[in-house]
Amino acid sequence: MRNKRKGMTWFLLIFVMILQIAGCGDKIIMQEAGNSSDDVFEGETLEVHFIDVGQGDATLIRQGKHAMLIDGGDNDQGTTIQSYLQYQGIEKLDYVIGTHPDSDHVGGLDVVMYKFSWDQVILPDLEKDTKTYQDVLKVIRDKGKKITYPVVGDTYMLGSAEFTVTAPVEKDYGDNWNDYSVGILLEFGENRFLFTGDAEEDAEQDMLEEGIELSADVWKAAHHGSDTANTMTFLEKVNPDSVVISCGEGNSYGHPRAGAMNRFRSIGAQVYRTDEQGTIVAVSDGKEITWNCSPSESWKAGEPQGEGKREKEPEKESLNIDKKQEKGDKAKSEYVINGNSKKFHKTSCGSVEQMKEENRKYSSQSRQELLDQGYEPCGRCNP
């Protein structure tokens, strides 16, 4: 009798194990089919925290026990982000993404990457020789980690969510650091979030020509709502229900610019902005997105106060430049040539300020003469 009961017990255990294996198999199939099943997302959420870091960018993304950080604000925001992550109970980051080397995006990353453990860091394949960026690279070296460079189309899992690299498409944007920005499309069930860093018109056009599926429910406005980005053709492709602008109150750049705000309004998008509403949180259940605040209703554009100040690059400090000669060349020039990218620009083009001094050359030649010499016109200012 005892042997019979023992045999029945083993039979029941094996039967239960078969059922469990079959159930797991079904779940794996559902996940591979696109993470769209109600069973996969029942009770699960995706949180996207657009952290208020003033004039800069920092976004925390959470899915279950998994988390990632996109950008870290300026140099004085590292401890702010550290405190925010600790308040949210974050102990470890699956991914850290520095969209591009500008200080208002990577300035605080060294503090965060030093204080928290993390698995993978994604940075564009270029270096900017500033102390800010070198601080980030030092933490990576000190922790014995390697940089993952973005490849368009590569997909990464974040718990039940996933994200796909959308940019940069081209390997050489000359001295326009913004266009090297890492872009990602984040998906959770039926909801999609698009992040493009400070990518401007050329990079946006390259993404369009690449044929990437860019449609999204939420788009973090490129370059803090600049009018050198957020082009109408790109907006129409993304067709977001909501746009989030990360910028500082009363910033000298005039972000968000009137042109960008008008375009957001023309497509009927709801706008959220950190300069007016502080940290903004979007929560997705895989079908619907809820927010911690109502959309902004001001539609107020920024008021630029000059061009704003960029972080000074060390190599510029050591150059012995005859300023009077440069001023004279600039006064009589028609165009500015980038000796590295072989593109020519209007003297008023925003890309001129981003060129390294050694690559900048003023020219009084005509447009046709420059074309005949093999130079290409800038796609941003269309000289």
GROMACS .gro file of C-alpha atoms in nm:
model
  383
    1MET     CA    1   0.000   0.000   0.000
    2ARG     CA    2   0.285   0.235   0.090
    3ASN     CA    3   0.460   0.162  -0.242
    4LYS     CA    4   0.137   0.231  -0.431
    5ARG     CA    5   0.093   0.571  -0.263
    6LYS     CA    6   0.457   0.652  -0.331
    7GLY     CA    7   0.411   0.568  -0.698
    8MET     CA    8   0.102   0.791  -0.722
    9THR     CA    9   0.292   1.079  -0.555
   10TRP     CA   10   0.571   1.061  -0.809
   11PHE     CA   11   0.314   1.047  -1.089
   12LEU     CA   12   0.144   1.365  -0.963
   13LEU     CA   13   0.477   1.546  -0.926
   14ILE     CA   14   0.577   1.458  -1.283
   15PHE     CA   15   0.233   1.563  -1.411
   16VAL     CA   16   0.260   1.904  -1.238
   17MET     CA   17   0.610   1.955  -1.379
   18ILE     CA   18   0.481   1.884  -1.730
   19LEU     CA   19   0.206   2.144  -1.685
   20GLN     CA   20   0.456   2.403  -1.556
   21ILE     CA   21   0.689   2.342  -1.849
   22ALA     CA   22   0.399   2.374  -2.094
   23GLY     CA   23   0.291   2.699  -1.927
   24CYS     CA   24   0.642   2.846  -1.948
   25GLY     CA   25   0.659   2.749  -2.312
   26ASP     CA   26   0.341   2.942  -2.383
   27LYS     CA   27   0.479   3.250  -2.209
   28ILE     CA   28   0.803   3.236  -2.409
   29ILE     CA   29   0.607   3.213  -2.731
   30MET     CA   30   0.396   3.513  -2.632
   31GLN     CA   31   0.704   3.719  -2.552
   32GLU     CA   32   0.867   3.631  -2.882
   33ALA     CA   33   0.547   3.731  -3.060
   34GLY     CA   34   0.601   4.092  -2.953
   35ASN     CA   35   0.526   4.134  -2.581
   36SER     CA   36   0.167   4.227  -2.662
   37SER     CA   37  -0.023   3.962  -2.462
   38ASP     CA   38  -0.240   4.074  -2.171
   39ASP     CA   39  -0.089   3.789  -1.967
   40VAL     CA   40   0.262   3.929  -2.004
   41PHE     CA   41   0.168   4.278  -1.887
   42GLU     CA   42  -0.096   4.198  -1.628
   43GLY     CA   43  -0.003   4.414  -1.329
   44GLU     CA   44   0.324   4.531  -1.491
   45THR     CA   45   0.407   4.891  -1.574
   46LEU     CA   46   0.676   5.095  -1.741
   47GLU     CA   47   0.774   5.425  -1.577
   48VAL     CA   48   0.950   5.706  -1.762
   49HIS     CA   49   1.078   5.984  -1.536
   50PHE     CA   50   1.183   6.303  -1.717
   51ILE     CA   51   1.389   6.446  -1.432
   52ASP     CA   52   1.403   6.824  -1.389
   53VAL     CA   53   1.774   6.906  -1.414
   54GLY     CA   54   1.737   7.263  -1.538
   55GLN     CA   55   1.892   7.327  -1.878
   56GLY     CA   56   1.986   6.969  -1.958
   57ASP     CA   57   1.855   6.615  -1.997
   58ALA     CA   58   1.816   6.317  -1.764
   59THR     CA   59   1.558   6.040  -1.799
   60LEU     CA   60   1.509   5.742  -1.566
   61ILE     CA   61   1.322   5.442  -1.708
   62ARG     CA   62   1.194   5.162  -1.485
   63GLN     CA   63   1.030   4.831  -1.569
   64GLY     CA   64   0.979   4.599  -1.275
   65LYS     CA   65   1.318   4.542  -1.112
   66HIS     CA   66   1.501   4.680  -1.415
   67ALA     CA   67   1.613   5.039  -1.471
   68MET     CA   68   1.815   5.252  -1.710
   69LEU     CA   69   1.929   5.615  -1.726
   70ILE     CA   70   1.952   5.830  -2.037
   71ASP     CA   71   2.185   6.128  -1.978
   72GLY     CA   72   2.280   6.290  -1.648
   73GLY     CA   73   2.227   6.666  -1.672
   74ASP     CA   74   2.508   6.918  -1.629
   75ASN     CA   75   2.805   6.894  -1.390
   76ASP     CA   76   2.612   7.034  -1.093
   77GLN     CA   77   2.325   6.782  -1.131
   78GLY     CA   78   2.506   6.457  -1.046
   79THR     CA   79   2.407   6.455  -0.678
   80THR     CA   80   2.052   6.566  -0.768
   81ILE     CA   81   2.009   6.261  -0.990
   82GLN     CA   82   2.180   6.039  -0.733
   83SER     CA   83   1.927   6.152  -0.468
   84TYR     CA   84   1.636   6.104  -0.707
   85LEU     CA   85   1.741   5.748  -0.794
   86GLN     CA   86   1.792   5.662  -0.427
   87TYR     CA   87   1.447   5.803  -0.344
   88GLN     CA   88   1.303   5.578  -0.616
   89GLY     CA   89   1.473   5.278  -0.457
   90ILE     CA   90   1.714   5.226  -0.747
   91GLU     CA   91   2.020   5.023  -0.650
   92LYS     CA   92   2.141   4.912  -0.992
   93LEU     CA   93   2.109   5.028  -1.353
   94ASP     CA   94   2.092   4.782  -1.641
   95TYR     CA   95   2.200   5.051  -1.889
   96VAL     CA   96   2.347   5.400  -1.885
   97ILE     CA   97   2.322   5.599  -2.208
   98GLY     CA   98   2.512   5.920  -2.269
   99THR     CA   99   2.351   6.049  -2.586
  100HIS     CA  100   2.649   6.273  -2.679
  101PRO     CA  101   2.946   6.440  -2.506
  102ASP     CA  102   2.796   6.785  -2.434
  103SER     CA  103   2.815   6.873  -2.064
  104ASP     CA  104   2.439   6.933  -2.021
  105HIS     CA  105   2.384   6.565  -2.104
  106VAL     CA  106   2.684   6.383  -1.954
  107GLY     CA  107   2.799   6.628  -1.686
  108GLY     CA  108   2.638   6.439  -1.396
  109LEU     CA  109   2.693   6.087  -1.529
  110ASP     CA  110   3.031   6.042  -1.361
  111VAL     CA  111   2.872   6.086  -1.016
  112VAL     CA  112   2.585   5.847  -1.092
  113MET     CA  113   2.810   5.584  -1.253
  114TYR     CA  114   3.047   5.601  -0.956
  115LYS     CA  115   2.774   5.574  -0.690
  116PHE     CA  116   2.561   5.302  -0.853
  117SER     CA  117   2.640   4.965  -1.003
  118TRP     CA  118   2.552   4.927  -1.370
  119ASP     CA  119   2.586   4.665  -1.642
  120GLN     CA  120   2.629   4.842  -1.973
  121VAL     CA  121   2.714   5.193  -2.092
  122ILE     CA  122   2.623   5.313  -2.442
  123LEU     CA  123   2.803   5.615  -2.587
  124PRO     CA  124   2.850   5.741  -2.944
  125ASP     CA  125   3.174   5.644  -3.114
  126LEU     CA  126   3.361   5.971  -3.068
  127GLU     CA  127   3.546   6.161  -2.798
  128LYS     CA  128   3.527   6.519  -2.685
  129ASP     CA  129   3.843   6.639  -2.517
  130THR     CA  130   3.683   6.817  -2.224
  131LYS     CA  131   3.729   6.750  -1.856
  132THR     CA  132   3.357   6.675  -1.825
  133TYR     CA  133   3.364   6.396  -2.080
  134GLN     CA  134   3.700   6.264  -1.964
  135ASP     CA  135   3.554   6.229  -1.612
  136VAL     CA  136   3.289   5.994  -1.754
  137LEU     CA  137   3.548   5.790  -1.943
  138LYS     CA  138   3.762   5.766  -1.627
  139VAL     CA  139   3.477   5.610  -1.426
  140ILE     CA  140   3.425   5.355  -1.702
  141ARG     CA  141   3.795   5.265  -1.698
  142ASP     CA  142   3.811   5.256  -1.318
  143LYS     CA  143   3.521   5.011  -1.306
  144GLY     CA  144   3.685   4.790  -1.569
  145LYS     CA  145   3.397   4.829  -1.813
  146LYS     CA  146   3.388   4.869  -2.189
  147ILE     CA  147   3.180   5.112  -2.393
  148THR     CA  148   2.906   4.975  -2.617
  149TYR     CA  149   2.881   5.180  -2.934
  150PRO     CA  150   2.534   5.224  -3.086
  151VAL     CA  151   2.443   5.034  -3.403
  152VAL     CA  152   2.115   5.127  -3.569
  153GLY     CA  153   1.871   4.837  -3.542
  154ASP     CA  154   2.031   4.673  -3.237
  155THR     CA  155   1.770   4.580  -2.975
  156TYR     CA  156   1.811   4.549  -2.598
  157MET     CA  157   1.574   4.407  -2.335
  158LEU     CA  158   1.474   4.594  -2.020
  159GLY     CA  159   1.259   4.345  -1.833
  160SER     CA  160   0.938   4.313  -2.033
  161ALA     CA  161   1.024   4.627  -2.232
  162GLU     CA  162   1.274   4.661  -2.513
  163PHE     CA  163   1.451   4.942  -2.692
  164THR     CA  164   1.599   4.971  -3.040
  165VAL     CA  165   1.881   5.201  -3.149
  166THR     CA  166   1.764   5.454  -3.410
  167ALA     CA  167   2.066   5.688  -3.429
  168PRO     CA  168   2.326   5.798  -3.516
  169VAL     CA  169   2.292   5.672  -3.873
  170GLU     CA  170   2.602   5.839  -4.019
  171LYS     CA  171   2.951   5.796  -3.874
  172ASP     CA  172   3.071   6.149  -3.957
  173TYR     CA  173   2.877   6.466  -3.880
  174GLY     CA  174   3.188   6.680  -3.865
  175ASP     CA  175   3.196   6.906  -3.561
  176ASN     CA  176   2.822   6.902  -3.496
  177TRP     CA  177   2.827   6.694  -3.178
  178ASN     CA  178   2.448   6.709  -3.152
  179ASP     CA  179   2.398   6.499  -3.463
  180TYR     CA  180   2.601   6.214  -3.312
  181SER     CA  181   2.331   6.173  -3.045
  182VAL     CA  182   2.228   5.819  -2.956
  183GLY     CA  183   1.859   5.773  -3.037
  184ILE     CA  184   1.640   5.491  -2.908
  185LEU     CA  185   1.281   5.374  -2.952
  186LEU     CA  186   1.145   5.223  -2.629
  187GLU     CA  187   0.852   4.979  -2.654
  188PHE     CA  188   0.628   4.834  -2.385
  189GLY     CA  189   0.327   4.648  -2.513
  190GLU     CA  190   0.144   4.883  -2.749
  191ASN     CA  191   0.315   5.198  -2.619
  192ARG     CA  192   0.623   5.357  -2.777
  193PHE     CA  193   0.859   5.631  -2.652
  194LEU     CA  194   1.119   5.798  -2.876
  195PHE     CA  195   1.439   5.967  -2.752
  196THR     CA  196   1.675   6.145  -2.993
  197GLY     CA  197   1.904   6.347  -2.763
  198ASP     CA  198   2.009   6.672  -2.931
  199ALA     CA  199   1.990   6.533  -3.285
  200GLU     CA  200   1.931   6.815  -3.531
  201GLU     CA  201   1.803   6.841  -3.887
  202ASP     CA  202   2.074   6.637  -4.064
  203ALA     CA  203   2.047   6.349  -3.816
  204GLU     CA  204   1.666   6.358  -3.829
  205GLN     CA  205   1.678   6.343  -4.209
  206ASP     CA  206   1.917   6.048  -4.196
  207MET     CA  207   1.679   5.857  -3.967
  208LEU     CA  208   1.395   5.923  -4.211
  209GLU     CA  209   1.601   5.807  -4.509
  210GLU     CA  210   1.707   5.494  -4.318
  211GLY     CA  211   1.343   5.386  -4.318
  212ILE     CA  212   1.328   5.331  -3.943
  213GLU     CA  213   0.978   5.294  -3.795
  214LEU     CA  214   0.973   5.607  -3.578
  215SER     CA  215   0.606   5.641  -3.481
  216ALA     CA  216   0.566   5.695  -3.108
  217ASP     CA  217   0.307   5.789  -2.848
  218VAL     CA  218   0.561   6.007  -2.665
  219TRP     CA  219   0.863   6.192  -2.804
  220LYS     CA  220   1.117   6.374  -2.591
  221ALA     CA  221   1.167   6.689  -2.796
  222ALA     CA  222   1.509   6.702  -2.959
  223HIS     CA  223   1.767   6.955  -2.837
  224HIS     CA  224   1.542   7.096  -2.562
  225GLY     CA  225   1.286   7.224  -2.815
  226SER     CA  226   1.535   7.395  -3.047
  227ASP     CA  227   1.426   7.514  -3.391
  228THR     CA  228   1.740   7.361  -3.545
  229ALA     CA  229   1.577   7.025  -3.468
  230ASN     CA  230   1.216   6.903  -3.439
  231THR     CA  231   1.162   6.948  -3.812
  232MET     CA  232   0.811   6.918  -3.952
  233THR     CA  233   0.894   6.620  -4.172
  234PHE     CA  234   1.033   6.434  -3.871
  235LEU     CA  235   0.738   6.530  -3.651
  236GLU     CA  236   0.492   6.405  -3.910
  237LYS     CA  237   0.672   6.071  -3.921
  238VAL     CA  238   0.683   6.030  -3.543
  239ASN     CA  239   0.328   6.170  -3.504
  240PRO     CA  240   0.341   6.176  -3.122
  241ASP     CA  241   0.038   6.226  -2.900
  242SER     CA  242   0.264   6.389  -2.641
  243VAL     CA  243   0.592   6.582  -2.653
  244VAL     CA  244   0.813   6.631  -2.346
  245ILE     CA  245   1.055   6.925  -2.340
  246SER     CA  246   1.346   6.919  -2.095
  247CYS     CA  247   1.485   7.270  -2.044
  248GLY     CA  248   1.566   7.523  -1.774
  249GLU     CA  249   1.343   7.810  -1.674
  250GLY     CA  250   1.455   8.135  -1.839
  251ASN     CA  251   1.750   7.966  -2.012
  252SER     CA  252   1.972   8.187  -2.230
  253TYR     CA  253   1.923   7.966  -2.538
  254GLY     CA  254   1.555   8.056  -2.565
  255HIS     CA  255   1.441   7.693  -2.541
  256PRO     CA  256   1.183   7.595  -2.637
  257ARG     CA  257   1.192   7.806  -2.953
  258ALA     CA  258   0.876   7.952  -3.105
  259GLY     CA  259   0.919   7.761  -3.432
  260ALA     CA  260   0.931   7.426  -3.255
  261MET     CA  261   0.636   7.512  -3.032
  262ASN     CA  262   0.429   7.611  -3.334
  263ARG     CA  263   0.507   7.279  -3.501
  264PHE     CA  264   0.412   7.082  -3.188
  265ARG     CA  265   0.084   7.271  -3.175
  266SER     CA  266   0.013   7.224  -3.545
  267ILE     CA  267   0.015   6.844  -3.516
  268GLY     CA  268  -0.214   6.851  -3.212
  269ALA     CA  269   0.042   6.715  -2.965
  270GLN     CA  270   0.008   6.770  -2.591
  271VAL     CA  271   0.320   6.934  -2.448
  272TYR     CA  272   0.483   6.870  -2.111
  273ARG     CA  273   0.785   7.076  -2.004
  274THR     CA  274   1.020   7.056  -1.708
  275ASP     CA  275   1.078   7.433  -1.690
  276GLU     CA  276   0.711   7.480  -1.599
  277GLN     CA  277   0.613   7.150  -1.437
  278GLY     CA  278   0.929   7.011  -1.279
  279THR     CA  279   0.993   6.637  -1.302
  280ILE     CA  280   0.740   6.468  -1.531
  281VAL     CA  281   0.647   6.101  -1.497
  282ALA     CA  282   0.467   5.891  -1.758
  283VAL     CA  283   0.339   5.544  -1.661
  284SER     CA  284   0.242   5.283  -1.920
  285ASP     CA  285   0.047   4.963  -1.857
  286GLY     CA  286   0.123   4.844  -2.208
  287LYS     CA  287  -0.191   4.998  -2.354
  288GLU     CA  288  -0.248   5.339  -2.198
  289ILE     CA  289  -0.017   5.610  -2.065
  290THR     CA  290  -0.096   5.819  -1.758
  291TRP     CA  291   0.091   6.128  -1.637
  292ASN     CA  292   0.168   6.282  -1.299
  293CYS     CA  293   0.054   6.623  -1.423
  294SER     CA  294  -0.169   6.785  -1.684
  295PRO     CA  295  -0.022   6.909  -2.014
  296SER     CA  296   0.113   7.262  -2.026
  297GLU     CA  297  -0.133   7.515  -2.163
  298SER     CA  298   0.097   7.816  -2.186
  299TRP     CA  299   0.255   7.746  -2.529
  300LYS     CA  300   0.514   7.998  -2.417
  301ALA     CA  301   0.834   8.012  -2.619
  302GLY     CA  302   1.173   8.093  -2.471
  303GLU     CA  303   1.349   8.425  -2.513
  304PRO     CA  304   1.707   8.378  -2.638
  305GLN     CA  305   1.972   8.595  -2.474
  306GLY     CA  306   2.255   8.560  -2.722
  307GLU     CA  307   2.370   8.215  -2.821
  308GLY     CA  308   2.419   8.081  -2.469
  309LYS     CA  309   2.753   7.951  -2.348
  310ARG     CA  310   2.889   7.609  -2.439
  311GLU     CA  311   3.151   7.428  -2.239
  312LYS     CA  312   3.495   7.554  -2.337
  313GLU     CA  313   3.715   7.288  -2.493
  314PRO     CA  314   4.070   7.269  -2.353
  315GLU     CA  315   4.229   7.267  -2.698
  316LYS     CA  316   4.077   7.608  -2.769
  317GLU     CA  317   4.243   7.755  -2.462
  318SER     CA  318   4.593   7.664  -2.587
  319LEU     CA  319   4.557   7.797  -2.941
  320ASN     CA  320   4.758   8.110  -3.025
  321ILE     CA  321   4.510   8.283  -3.259
  322ASP     CA  322   4.547   8.630  -3.400
  323LYS     CA  323   4.200   8.761  -3.311
  324LYS     CA  324   4.234   9.075  -3.522
  325GLN     CA  325   4.319   8.871  -3.831
  326GLU     CA  326   4.030   8.634  -3.763
  327LYS     CA  327   3.792   8.928  -3.723
  328GLY     CA  328   3.908   9.072  -4.054
  329ASP     CA  329   3.867   8.740  -4.235
  330LYS     CA  330   3.521   8.699  -4.088
  331ALA     CA  331   3.411   9.048  -4.189
  332LYS     CA  332   3.495   9.000  -4.556
  333SER     CA  333   3.390   8.634  -4.585
  334GLU     CA  334   3.082   8.496  -4.755
  335TYR     CA  335   3.107   8.146  -4.611
  336VAL     CA  336   3.276   7.940  -4.341
  337ILE     CA  337   3.443   7.615  -4.445
  338ASN     CA  338   3.485   7.316  -4.215
  339GLY     CA  339   3.820   7.167  -4.313
  340ASN     CA  340   3.730   6.836  -4.147
  341SER     CA  341   3.383   6.767  -4.292
  342LYS     CA  342   3.453   6.957  -4.619
  343LYS     CA  343   3.123   7.142  -4.585
  344PHE     CA  344   3.067   7.516  -4.618
  345HIS     CA  345   2.822   7.720  -4.414
  346LYS     CA  346   2.669   8.063  -4.392
  347THR     CA  347   2.855   8.276  -4.139
  348SER     CA  348   2.536   8.288  -3.932
  349CYS     CA  349   2.495   7.908  -3.921
  350GLY     CA  350   2.478   7.760  -3.571
  351SER     CA  351   2.723   7.486  -3.674
  352VAL     CA  352   3.000   7.745  -3.706
  353GLU     CA  353   3.014   7.794  -3.328
  354GLN     CA  354   3.054   7.418  -3.282
  355MET     CA  355   3.355   7.386  -3.514
  356LYS     CA  356   3.700   7.337  -3.372
  357GLU     CA  357   3.913   7.643  -3.435
  358GLU     CA  358   4.170   7.449  -3.636
  359ASN     CA  359   3.898   7.328  -3.876
  360ARG     CA  360   3.735   7.669  -3.929
  361LYS     CA  361   3.826   7.872  -4.239
  362TYR     CA  362   3.657   8.189  -4.365
  363SER     CA  363   3.616   8.223  -4.742
  364SER     CA  364   3.515   8.509  -4.970
  365GLN     CA  365   3.475   8.275  -5.268
  366SER     CA  366   3.140   8.229  -5.438
  367ARG     CA  367   2.912   7.934  -5.378
  368GLN     CA  368   2.987   7.789  -5.719
  369GLU     CA  369   3.361   7.821  -5.668
  370LEU     CA  370   3.337   7.622  -5.348
  371LEU     CA  371   3.122   7.357  -5.517
  372ASP     CA  372   3.375   7.331  -5.800
  373GLN     CA  373   3.646   7.263  -5.541
  374GLY     CA  374   3.450   6.969  -5.401
  375TYR     CA  375   3.300   7.132  -5.092
  376GLU     CA  376   2.942   7.041  -4.995
  377PRO     CA  377   2.677   7.288  -4.875
  378CYS     CA  378   2.557   7.250  -4.516
  379GLY     CA  379   2.218   7.082  -4.497
  380ARG     CA  380   2.128   7.294  -4.197
  381CYS     CA  381   2.170   7.650  -4.329
  382ASN     CA  382   2.151   7.571  -4.704
  383PRO     CA  383   2.413   7.828  -4.818
   0.00000   0.00000   0.00000
